[in-house]
Each structure stands twice: as structure tokens, then as C-alpha cells.
């Protein structure tokens, strides 16, 4: 078990003059899970965008395998999977057409095909329907099917269980637990604790 | 390279499924150009003098009209985030977007131009040259325009700002291209105009994807 694969030290983010958060330190190793909690507007999404490399922190540093993120961007992106607030799906494409792009984004071929991934998330009969006509929860499932399709060490998930029904929440919970057992790292935000086995680290932004 | 062609194909598929986005600029081009003979009257000499300018100005405005949508929907549905987090160089992916934009906006303009040239009484022998200037010029419009679209993607009403940013950079293309057509109609050599346009095209091709990719990163922060 390797520790300190993903580190963030002394992160700060400002909105104008006001600090959104300051002095945030994170250290995660193989199999770790971090739950980021906090009220609406406490900066959860901003923190996640900094951690996944979309925006630079106003202060502090994020490092991946001991090297600053800005120097190892491409390697980091190969091993990182971000599912944001928005699903990143095209309404005018079918779930399969949407996911075909994510398959191309990974270096190693994934263990399962897009069809099987959608089947696992109970979306099989929707393979050839345009995403436009799917419900919010179904779209969320398509976006989360990426977790199965792009083998990644680090998952950064912004409110993954948003819009999901009970079965969907259980499926995502199991995916995160399995990922952790295989040595993967997961960071997610949520308003409803996922109640994972083996208490994850919890960080509360205020 | 596989990802490049895949992205171009995907954008074309999306364009085929939502026709409004690329049909509007093309219709705009046809309408504006065909209004001139009606408004000015069928006088051959007048039309011939203004024709190259009119066709090129309409092509330029039609492209401008289409720019706001280059990254807009990707920004709104989160695809842009995923694109910037991909392990491939962002400039390559942006270039794929530019190519798709040109294929859906620039190419229809080129294909329609002979018809509009006949409306405007451009001599038949000059029409191939008009198409050639469009073939060299419209990719430049797409390339430069994408930088403007990338810079304004985070703004709610970027449309006007894009025009202000991009129009000054379009002017050299407009001048060289329309004067090439006019010069050819007078029977003079246009080699200099065309080499300048070609030079501009390669210059834009080399720098615009890089500039647009960094503009996107800044806009997404």
C-alpha cells in the first residue's frame, strides 16, 4: 500500500477578497476514500475543480505521485476521472455514442464494453435512445458509467448520487467500495453520507 | 490522431442532428447576398463592381454569426470540462472542433458561392477564383473566430464581444480576398493576393489552435 499518492497542501480559494476556504490539506494513498461535506456554497465544487486540475488554486499546491500537478498534467489526466456537476453528455447523442469518446480517452482498454457498463447501471434498453429523452437520473447513470469504462486510479466525483434513486445510490456505493479494495482513490462530495464500509475520511468545509 | 478524426466525426453527427445551428448562417449568407441585386437594381456594371465585396462581407458576417455556438453547448453540458481533462493535447482537440466548424459553415458557403456570383453578375471566368479565395479564406475565419469564441465562452452574452475581438483580425482576409476577385475580373494577375491569403492561412493554422486552447483553460477556471 502506497501512501501520499495524491497530496494537496495549504490550498486556498478566494472569491474576490473573501476566502472561500483556506489551509486545506489532503493526503490520500492507495484505497483511501475522502468525503467532502459542507453547506451549499461552502466551496465543495471549487475544491474539486482545483483537485482535478481544472482551475489552479489561489494558494498552495496539489501534487500527484510526488510531483506538482502542473508538471505532470498529462500523466495525471490519464489516471484521473472527473464526473462533475454537469454530466458532460451530448443531448443529441445516444448513451453509447456519448461513452464511445470516453473509451478513447483511456490508455489501457477497459475490462468491459460500453454496452456492458450501461447494463450494469440498469440502462440497457436505453442504449439507442437520444440522451435528450432520458430522465435526470438516467443521464446521471450514463455519466457514471464512465467509472467502469475508463480505468483510473483517482476518481473525483461531484455529488455522484444526485438525482439517483435508491438502487442507483447502492450501485454507486458498491462501485466506490470496490474501487477502494482494488487500491483506487476516491474523492467525492455529497449532502447525504454514503455510509460506506470502513469509515472514509470526512472533511467538512465551512 | 484517432481521437482527432473521431471528434470531427462526432461533431458532424451532432451538426446533422441539430440542423438549425449551421443552417442559419448559411441562409443568412444567401439572403444577404441575394438582397443586393434587388435593392440596388439589375444594373450589371454596378453589381459587378460591388459583387466581390458583397459576397465576402456576407460570408464574413455569416461566419461571425456561427461563432458563438462553437463552444457554447459544450460549455453548458460539461463536455468542455471533460475535453480539457483529457490526456490529449487540448490544441489538437480544438483543431478538430475548428475543422468541424469549417466543414459545416465554410464549405456550404464555398459551394453556394457560384450561384450567388451569377446573381451578382460576376463573369463566369472569375467564379473559380472566387471559390478559391473562399477556400483559402473561410478556414482562416474559422481559425481566428475560434479564439474569440474560446475567450468569451464563460460569458453569458459573448456574442457582441466576439465580433469586437475578431472583426479587426478578419479585415486583412476581407481586403485581400475581395480585391483578388476584383483584380481578376479586370484581367490582372492575382498571384500576390493568393500567396498572401495562403500565408495567412498557414499562420492561423499554426497559432490559432494553441491560442484557443489556452483561452479555453483561462475561461474555464
Coordinates of C-alpha atoms in Angstrom, one line a residue:
Chain A
X1 CA 0.0 0.0 0.0
X2 CA 1.4 3.3 -1.1
X3 CA 0.6 6.4 0.9
X4 CA 0.7 10.0 -0.2
X5 CA -0.1 9.3 -3.9
X6 CA -2.3 12.4 -4.0
X7 CA -1.5 15.4 -1.9
X8 CA -2.8 18.8 -1.5
X9 CA -1.1 21.2 0.9
X10 CA -2.4 24.5 2.2
X11 CA -5.0 25.1 -0.5
X12 CA -6.9 28.3 -0.6
X13 CA -9.5 29.7 -2.9
X14 CA -10.8 33.3 -2.8
X15 CA -14.0 34.9 -4.1
X16 CA -12.8 38.4 -4.6
X17 CA -11.3 39.4 -1.2
X18 CA -13.3 36.8 0.8
X19 CA -11.6 33.4 1.3
X20 CA -13.9 30.6 0.3
X21 CA -11.6 28.1 2.1
X22 CA -8.1 28.3 3.4
X23 CA -5.4 25.9 4.7
X24 CA -6.9 22.8 3.2
X25 CA -4.6 19.8 3.5
X26 CA -5.3 16.4 1.9
X27 CA -3.2 13.3 1.8
X28 CA -4.5 10.2 0.2
X29 CA -2.9 6.9 -0.5
X30 CA -4.0 3.6 -2.1
X31 CA -7.5 2.6 -1.2
X32 CA -8.4 5.9 0.5
X33 CA -11.8 7.5 0.3
X34 CA -12.4 11.1 1.1
X35 CA -15.9 12.5 1.6
X36 CA -16.1 16.3 1.3
X37 CA -19.1 17.7 3.1
X38 CA -20.4 21.2 3.6
X39 CA -23.3 23.5 3.1
X40 CA -24.4 24.9 -0.2
X41 CA -21.9 27.5 -1.3
X42 CA -19.2 26.3 1.0
X43 CA -16.8 25.7 -1.9
X44 CA -17.1 21.9 -2.4
X45 CA -17.2 22.2 -6.2
X46 CA -14.5 24.8 -6.3
X47 CA -12.3 22.5 -4.2
X48 CA -13.0 19.6 -6.5
X49 CA -12.2 21.6 -9.6
X50 CA -8.9 22.5 -8.1
X51 CA -8.1 18.9 -7.1
X52 CA -8.8 17.6 -10.6
X53 CA -6.7 20.3 -12.3
X54 CA -9.4 22.4 -13.9
X55 CA -8.6 25.5 -12.0
X56 CA -5.4 26.5 -10.3
X57 CA -5.5 27.1 -6.5
X58 CA -5.2 30.7 -5.4
X59 CA -2.6 29.4 -2.8
X60 CA -1.0 26.1 -2.1
X61 CA -0.1 23.1 -4.2
X62 CA -1.6 19.9 -5.5
X63 CA 0.8 17.0 -6.2
X64 CA 0.4 13.6 -7.9
X65 CA 2.9 10.8 -7.1
X66 CA 5.2 13.4 -5.5
X67 CA 5.3 15.8 -8.4
X68 CA 3.4 19.1 -8.7
X69 CA 0.3 18.7 -10.8
X70 CA 1.1 21.4 -13.3
X71 CA 4.2 19.4 -14.3
X72 CA 2.6 16.1 -14.7
X73 CA -0.8 17.1 -16.1
X74 CA -1.0 14.6 -19.0
X75 CA 0.0 11.6 -16.8
X76 CA -2.4 12.8 -14.1
X77 CA -5.3 13.1 -16.6
X78 CA -4.6 9.5 -17.8
X79 CA -5.1 8.2 -14.3
X80 CA -7.8 10.6 -13.1
X81 CA -11.5 10.5 -13.8
X82 CA -13.7 13.5 -13.0
X83 CA -17.5 13.4 -13.1
X84 CA -18.7 16.9 -12.5
X85 CA -21.9 18.5 -11.6
X86 CA -22.8 18.6 -15.2
X87 CA -22.8 15.2 -16.9
X88 CA -20.8 16.1 -19.9
X89 CA -23.2 14.3 -22.2
X90 CA -24.5 15.5 -25.5
X91 CA -28.3 15.5 -25.7
X92 CA -28.2 14.7 -29.4
X93 CA -26.2 11.6 -29.0
X94 CA -27.3 8.2 -27.6
X95 CA -25.6 6.9 -24.4
X96 CA -23.5 4.6 -26.4
X97 CA -22.3 7.3 -28.8
X98 CA -21.5 9.5 -25.8
X99 CA -19.5 6.9 -24.0
X100 CA -17.5 5.9 -27.1
X101 CA -15.4 9.1 -26.6
X102 CA -14.5 8.2 -23.1
X103 CA -13.3 4.8 -24.2
X104 CA -10.9 6.6 -26.5
X105 CA -9.7 8.7 -23.6
X106 CA -8.1 5.8 -21.6
X107 CA -4.8 4.3 -22.4
X108 CA -5.4 0.7 -21.3
X109 CA -8.5 -0.9 -22.8
X110 CA -11.2 -1.2 -20.2
X111 CA -12.3 -4.6 -19.0
X112 CA -15.9 -4.2 -20.2
X113 CA -17.6 -2.7 -23.2
X114 CA -19.9 0.4 -23.1
X115 CA -22.9 -1.9 -23.6
X116 CA -22.0 -4.0 -20.5
X117 CA -21.3 -0.9 -18.5
X118 CA -24.7 0.5 -19.2
X119 CA -26.2 -2.9 -18.4
X120 CA -24.6 -2.8 -15.0
X121 CA -26.2 0.5 -14.3
X122 CA -29.6 -0.8 -15.5
X123 CA -29.8 1.3 -18.6
X124 CA -29.6 -1.5 -21.2
X125 CA -32.9 -0.8 -23.0
X126 CA -31.9 2.9 -23.4
X127 CA -28.7 2.3 -25.5
X128 CA -30.1 3.7 -28.7
X129 CA -32.3 6.4 -27.3
X130 CA -31.1 10.0 -27.6
X131 CA -29.9 11.3 -24.2
X132 CA -32.3 14.2 -24.6
X133 CA -35.2 11.9 -23.8
X134 CA -33.6 10.4 -20.7
X135 CA -34.6 11.4 -17.2
X136 CA -32.1 13.3 -15.0
X137 CA -31.3 10.2 -13.0
X138 CA -30.8 8.1 -16.2
X139 CA -28.4 10.8 -17.6
X140 CA -26.5 10.7 -14.3
X141 CA -26.2 6.9 -14.7
X142 CA -24.8 7.3 -18.2
X143 CA -22.2 9.8 -16.9
X144 CA -21.3 7.5 -14.0
X145 CA -20.8 4.6 -16.5
X146 CA -17.5 6.2 -17.2
X147 CA -16.3 4.9 -13.8
X148 CA -16.5 1.4 -15.4
X149 CA -15.1 2.4 -18.8
X150 CA -12.0 4.4 -18.1
X151 CA -9.7 2.5 -15.7
X152 CA -8.4 5.3 -13.4
X153 CA -6.5 5.4 -10.2
X154 CA -8.2 8.5 -8.9
X155 CA -12.0 9.3 -9.0
X156 CA -13.1 12.8 -8.4
X157 CA -16.9 12.8 -8.2
X158 CA -19.0 15.9 -7.6
X159 CA -22.3 14.8 -6.0
X160 CA -22.3 11.5 -7.7
X161 CA -25.6 10.4 -6.2
X162 CA -27.5 13.5 -7.2
X163 CA -30.8 12.6 -8.9
X164 CA -30.2 8.9 -8.4
X165 CA -32.9 6.6 -7.0
X166 CA -32.2 4.1 -4.2
X167 CA -30.9 1.3 -6.4
X168 CA -28.7 3.8 -8.2
X169 CA -27.2 5.0 -4.9
X170 CA -26.4 1.5 -3.8
X171 CA -24.8 0.7 -7.2
X172 CA -22.5 3.8 -6.9
X173 CA -21.7 2.9 -3.3
X174 CA -20.6 -0.5 -4.3
X175 CA -18.6 0.8 -7.2
X176 CA -16.7 3.2 -4.8
X177 CA -16.1 0.4 -2.3
X178 CA -14.8 -2.0 -5.0
X179 CA -12.6 0.7 -6.4
X180 CA -11.1 1.2 -2.9
X181 CA -10.5 -2.5 -2.5
X182 CA -8.6 -2.5 -5.7
X183 CA -6.3 0.3 -4.4
X184 CA -8.1 3.2 -6.1
X185 CA -8.6 6.6 -4.5
X186 CA -12.0 8.3 -4.5
X187 CA -12.8 11.9 -3.6
X188 CA -16.5 12.8 -3.6
X189 CA -18.8 15.5 -2.4
X190 CA -22.3 14.8 -1.1
X191 CA -25.1 16.1 1.1
X192 CA -26.1 12.6 2.1
X193 CA -23.4 10.5 3.7
X194 CA -23.0 7.3 1.6
X195 CA -22.4 5.1 4.7
X196 CA -19.5 3.2 3.2
X197 CA -17.9 0.3 5.0
X198 CA -14.6 1.1 6.7
X199 CA -15.3 4.7 7.6
X200 CA -13.9 7.0 4.9
X201 CA -12.1 10.2 5.8
X202 CA -14.6 13.1 6.1
X203 CA -13.7 16.7 5.5
X204 CA -16.2 19.4 6.3
X205 CA -15.9 22.8 4.6
X206 CA -17.5 25.7 6.4
Chain B
X1 CA -4.7 11.0 -34.5
X2 CA -7.6 8.6 -34.0
X3 CA -9.1 10.8 -31.4
X4 CA -8.9 13.8 -33.8
X5 CA -10.9 12.2 -36.6
X6 CA -13.3 10.7 -34.0
X7 CA -14.0 14.1 -32.6
X8 CA -14.6 15.6 -36.1
X9 CA -17.0 12.8 -36.9
X10 CA -18.8 13.2 -33.6
X11 CA -19.2 17.0 -34.2
X12 CA -20.5 16.4 -37.7
X13 CA -23.0 13.8 -36.4
X14 CA -24.2 16.4 -33.8
X15 CA -24.5 19.0 -36.6
X16 CA -26.6 16.6 -38.7
X17 CA -28.9 16.1 -35.7
X18 CA -29.4 19.8 -34.9
X19 CA -29.5 21.5 -38.3
X20 CA -30.5 25.0 -37.1
X21 CA -27.1 25.8 -35.8
X22 CA -25.3 25.6 -39.1
X23 CA -28.2 26.2 -41.4
X24 CA -28.9 29.7 -40.0
X25 CA -25.6 31.2 -41.1
X26 CA -25.8 29.6 -44.5
X27 CA -29.3 31.0 -45.0
X28 CA -28.1 34.4 -43.8
X29 CA -25.4 34.3 -46.4
X30 CA -27.9 33.5 -49.2
X31 CA -30.4 36.1 -48.1
X32 CA -28.0 39.0 -47.6
X33 CA -26.2 38.4 -50.9
X34 CA -29.4 38.0 -52.9
X35 CA -31.0 41.2 -51.4
X36 CA -28.3 43.4 -53.0
X37 CA -29.4 42.9 -56.7
X38 CA -33.0 43.5 -55.5
X39 CA -32.1 46.7 -53.6
X40 CA -29.7 48.2 -56.0
X41 CA -31.3 47.2 -59.2
X42 CA -30.2 44.9 -62.0
X43 CA -27.6 47.3 -63.4
X44 CA -24.7 45.0 -64.5
X45 CA -21.8 47.4 -64.1
X46 CA -22.7 48.5 -60.5
X47 CA -23.4 44.9 -59.4
X48 CA -20.1 43.7 -60.9
X49 CA -18.1 46.4 -59.1
X50 CA -19.6 45.7 -55.7
X51 CA -20.0 41.9 -56.1
X52 CA -16.7 40.6 -54.6
X53 CA -17.1 42.9 -51.6
X54 CA -20.7 41.9 -51.0
X55 CA -20.1 38.2 -51.2
X56 CA -17.1 38.3 -49.0
X57 CA -18.8 40.6 -46.4
X58 CA -21.8 38.3 -46.2
X59 CA -19.5 35.3 -45.9
X60 CA -17.7 37.0 -43.1
X61 CA -20.8 38.0 -41.2
X62 CA -22.3 34.5 -41.7
X63 CA -19.2 33.0 -40.1
X64 CA -19.3 35.6 -37.3
X65 CA -22.9 34.6 -36.6
X66 CA -22.0 31.0 -36.2
X67 CA -19.0 31.5 -33.8
X68 CA -21.0 31.9 -30.6
X69 CA -22.2 28.3 -30.9
X70 CA -18.7 26.7 -31.3
X71 CA -18.1 26.0 -27.6
X72 CA -21.5 27.2 -26.2
X73 CA -23.3 23.8 -25.9
X74 CA -20.1 22.0 -24.8
X75 CA -19.7 24.6 -22.1
X76 CA -23.3 24.3 -20.9
X77 CA -23.4 20.5 -20.8
X78 CA -20.0 20.0 -19.2
X79 CA -18.4 18.4 -22.3
X80 CA -15.8 21.2 -22.3
X81 CA -14.6 20.2 -18.8
X82 CA -14.2 16.7 -20.0
X83 CA -12.3 17.8 -23.1
X84 CA -9.8 19.9 -21.0
X85 CA -9.3 17.0 -18.7
X86 CA -8.4 14.6 -21.5
X87 CA -4.9 13.3 -21.7
X88 CA -4.6 14.5 -25.3
X89 CA -3.2 18.0 -26.1
X90 CA -6.1 20.4 -25.9
X91 CA -4.9 22.2 -29.1
X92 CA -5.4 19.0 -31.1
X93 CA -8.9 18.7 -29.8
X94 CA -9.6 22.3 -30.5
X95 CA -8.3 21.9 -34.1
X96 CA -10.8 19.1 -34.5
X97 CA -13.6 21.5 -33.4
X98 CA -12.3 24.1 -35.9
X99 CA -12.3 21.6 -38.7
X100 CA -15.8 20.5 -37.9
X101 CA -16.9 24.2 -37.7
X102 CA -15.3 24.9 -41.1
X103 CA -16.9 21.8 -42.7
X104 CA -20.4 22.9 -41.5
X105 CA -20.1 26.7 -42.1
X106 CA -17.2 27.4 -44.5
X107 CA -17.8 24.6 -47.0
X108 CA -21.5 25.3 -47.6
X109 CA -20.6 28.9 -48.3
X110 CA -18.0 27.8 -50.9
X111 CA -20.4 25.5 -52.6
X112 CA -23.2 28.2 -52.7
X113 CA -20.9 31.0 -53.9
X114 CA -21.2 30.2 -57.7
X115 CA -24.9 30.6 -57.6
X116 CA -24.7 33.9 -55.8
X117 CA -21.9 35.0 -58.1
X118 CA -24.3 34.6 -61.0
X119 CA -26.9 36.7 -59.2
X120 CA -24.3 39.4 -58.8
X121 CA -23.1 39.2 -62.5
X122 CA -19.6 38.2 -61.7
X123 CA -18.0 37.0 -65.0
X124 CA -18.2 33.2 -65.4
X125 CA -14.4 33.0 -65.8
X126 CA -13.9 34.7 -62.4
X127 CA -16.2 32.3 -60.4
X128 CA -13.5 29.6 -59.9
X129 CA -11.2 32.3 -58.5
X130 CA -14.0 33.5 -56.1
X131 CA -14.3 29.9 -54.9
X132 CA -10.6 29.6 -54.5
X133 CA -10.4 32.8 -52.3
X134 CA -13.2 31.4 -50.2
X135 CA -11.4 28.0 -50.0
X136 CA -8.3 29.8 -48.6
X137 CA -10.2 32.4 -46.6
X138 CA -13.0 30.7 -44.8
X139 CA -10.7 28.4 -42.9
X140 CA -8.9 31.5 -41.6
X141 CA -12.2 32.9 -40.5
X142 CA -13.0 29.7 -38.6
X143 CA -9.5 29.5 -37.0
X144 CA -9.4 33.1 -35.8
X145 CA -13.0 33.1 -34.8
X146 CA -12.5 30.1 -32.6
X147 CA -10.0 32.1 -30.5
X148 CA -12.7 34.7 -29.9
X149 CA -15.3 32.0 -29.1
X150 CA -12.9 30.4 -26.6
X151 CA -12.2 33.7 -24.9
X152 CA -15.9 34.5 -24.5
X153 CA -17.3 31.1 -23.7
X154 CA -17.7 31.8 -20.0
X155 CA -19.6 35.0 -20.5
X156 CA -23.4 34.9 -20.7
X157 CA -23.6 37.3 -23.6
X158 CA -20.4 36.9 -25.5
X159 CA -21.9 37.4 -29.0
X160 CA -21.2 41.1 -29.3
X161 CA -17.8 40.8 -27.7
X162 CA -16.7 38.1 -30.1
X163 CA -17.4 40.5 -33.0
X164 CA -15.4 43.2 -31.4
X165 CA -12.5 40.9 -30.8
X166 CA -12.5 39.1 -34.1
X167 CA -13.5 41.6 -36.7
X168 CA -10.3 43.6 -36.7
X169 CA -8.4 40.3 -37.4
X170 CA -10.8 39.4 -40.2
X171 CA -10.2 42.7 -42.1
X172 CA -6.9 41.6 -43.9
X173 CA -8.7 38.5 -45.2
X174 CA -11.6 40.6 -46.4
X175 CA -9.3 43.0 -48.2
X176 CA -7.0 40.5 -49.9
X177 CA -9.8 38.2 -50.9
X178 CA -12.3 40.7 -52.3
X179 CA -9.6 42.6 -54.1
X180 CA -8.3 39.4 -55.6
X181 CA -11.7 38.8 -57.2
X182 CA -12.0 42.4 -58.4
X183 CA -8.5 42.4 -59.8
X184 CA -9.1 39.1 -61.7
X185 CA -12.3 40.5 -63.1
X186 CA -10.2 43.3 -64.6
X187 CA -7.9 40.7 -66.2
X188 CA -4.8 41.3 -64.0
X189 CA -2.7 38.7 -62.2
X190 CA -3.8 37.8 -58.6
X191 CA -0.8 35.7 -57.6
X192 CA 0.3 38.1 -54.9
X193 CA -3.2 38.2 -53.3
X194 CA -3.4 34.5 -53.2
X195 CA 0.0 33.9 -51.7
X196 CA -0.8 36.4 -49.0
X197 CA -4.1 34.6 -48.3
X198 CA -2.2 31.3 -48.2
X199 CA 0.4 32.7 -45.9
X200 CA -2.3 34.0 -43.5
X201 CA -3.9 30.5 -43.6
X202 CA -0.8 28.8 -42.5
X203 CA 0.0 31.4 -39.9
X204 CA -3.5 31.0 -38.4
X205 CA -3.3 27.2 -38.7
X206 CA -0.1 27.2 -36.6
X207 CA -1.1 29.6 -33.9
X208 CA -4.9 29.6 -33.6
X209 CA -5.4 26.2 -32.0
X210 CA -2.7 26.9 -29.4
X211 CA -4.2 30.3 -28.6
X212 CA -7.8 28.9 -28.5
X213 CA -6.7 26.1 -26.2
X214 CA -5.1 28.4 -23.7
X215 CA -8.0 30.8 -23.9
X216 CA -10.3 27.9 -23.0
X217 CA -8.3 27.0 -20.0
X218 CA -8.5 30.5 -18.7
X219 CA -12.2 30.8 -19.4
X220 CA -12.9 27.5 -17.5
X221 CA -11.0 28.5 -14.3

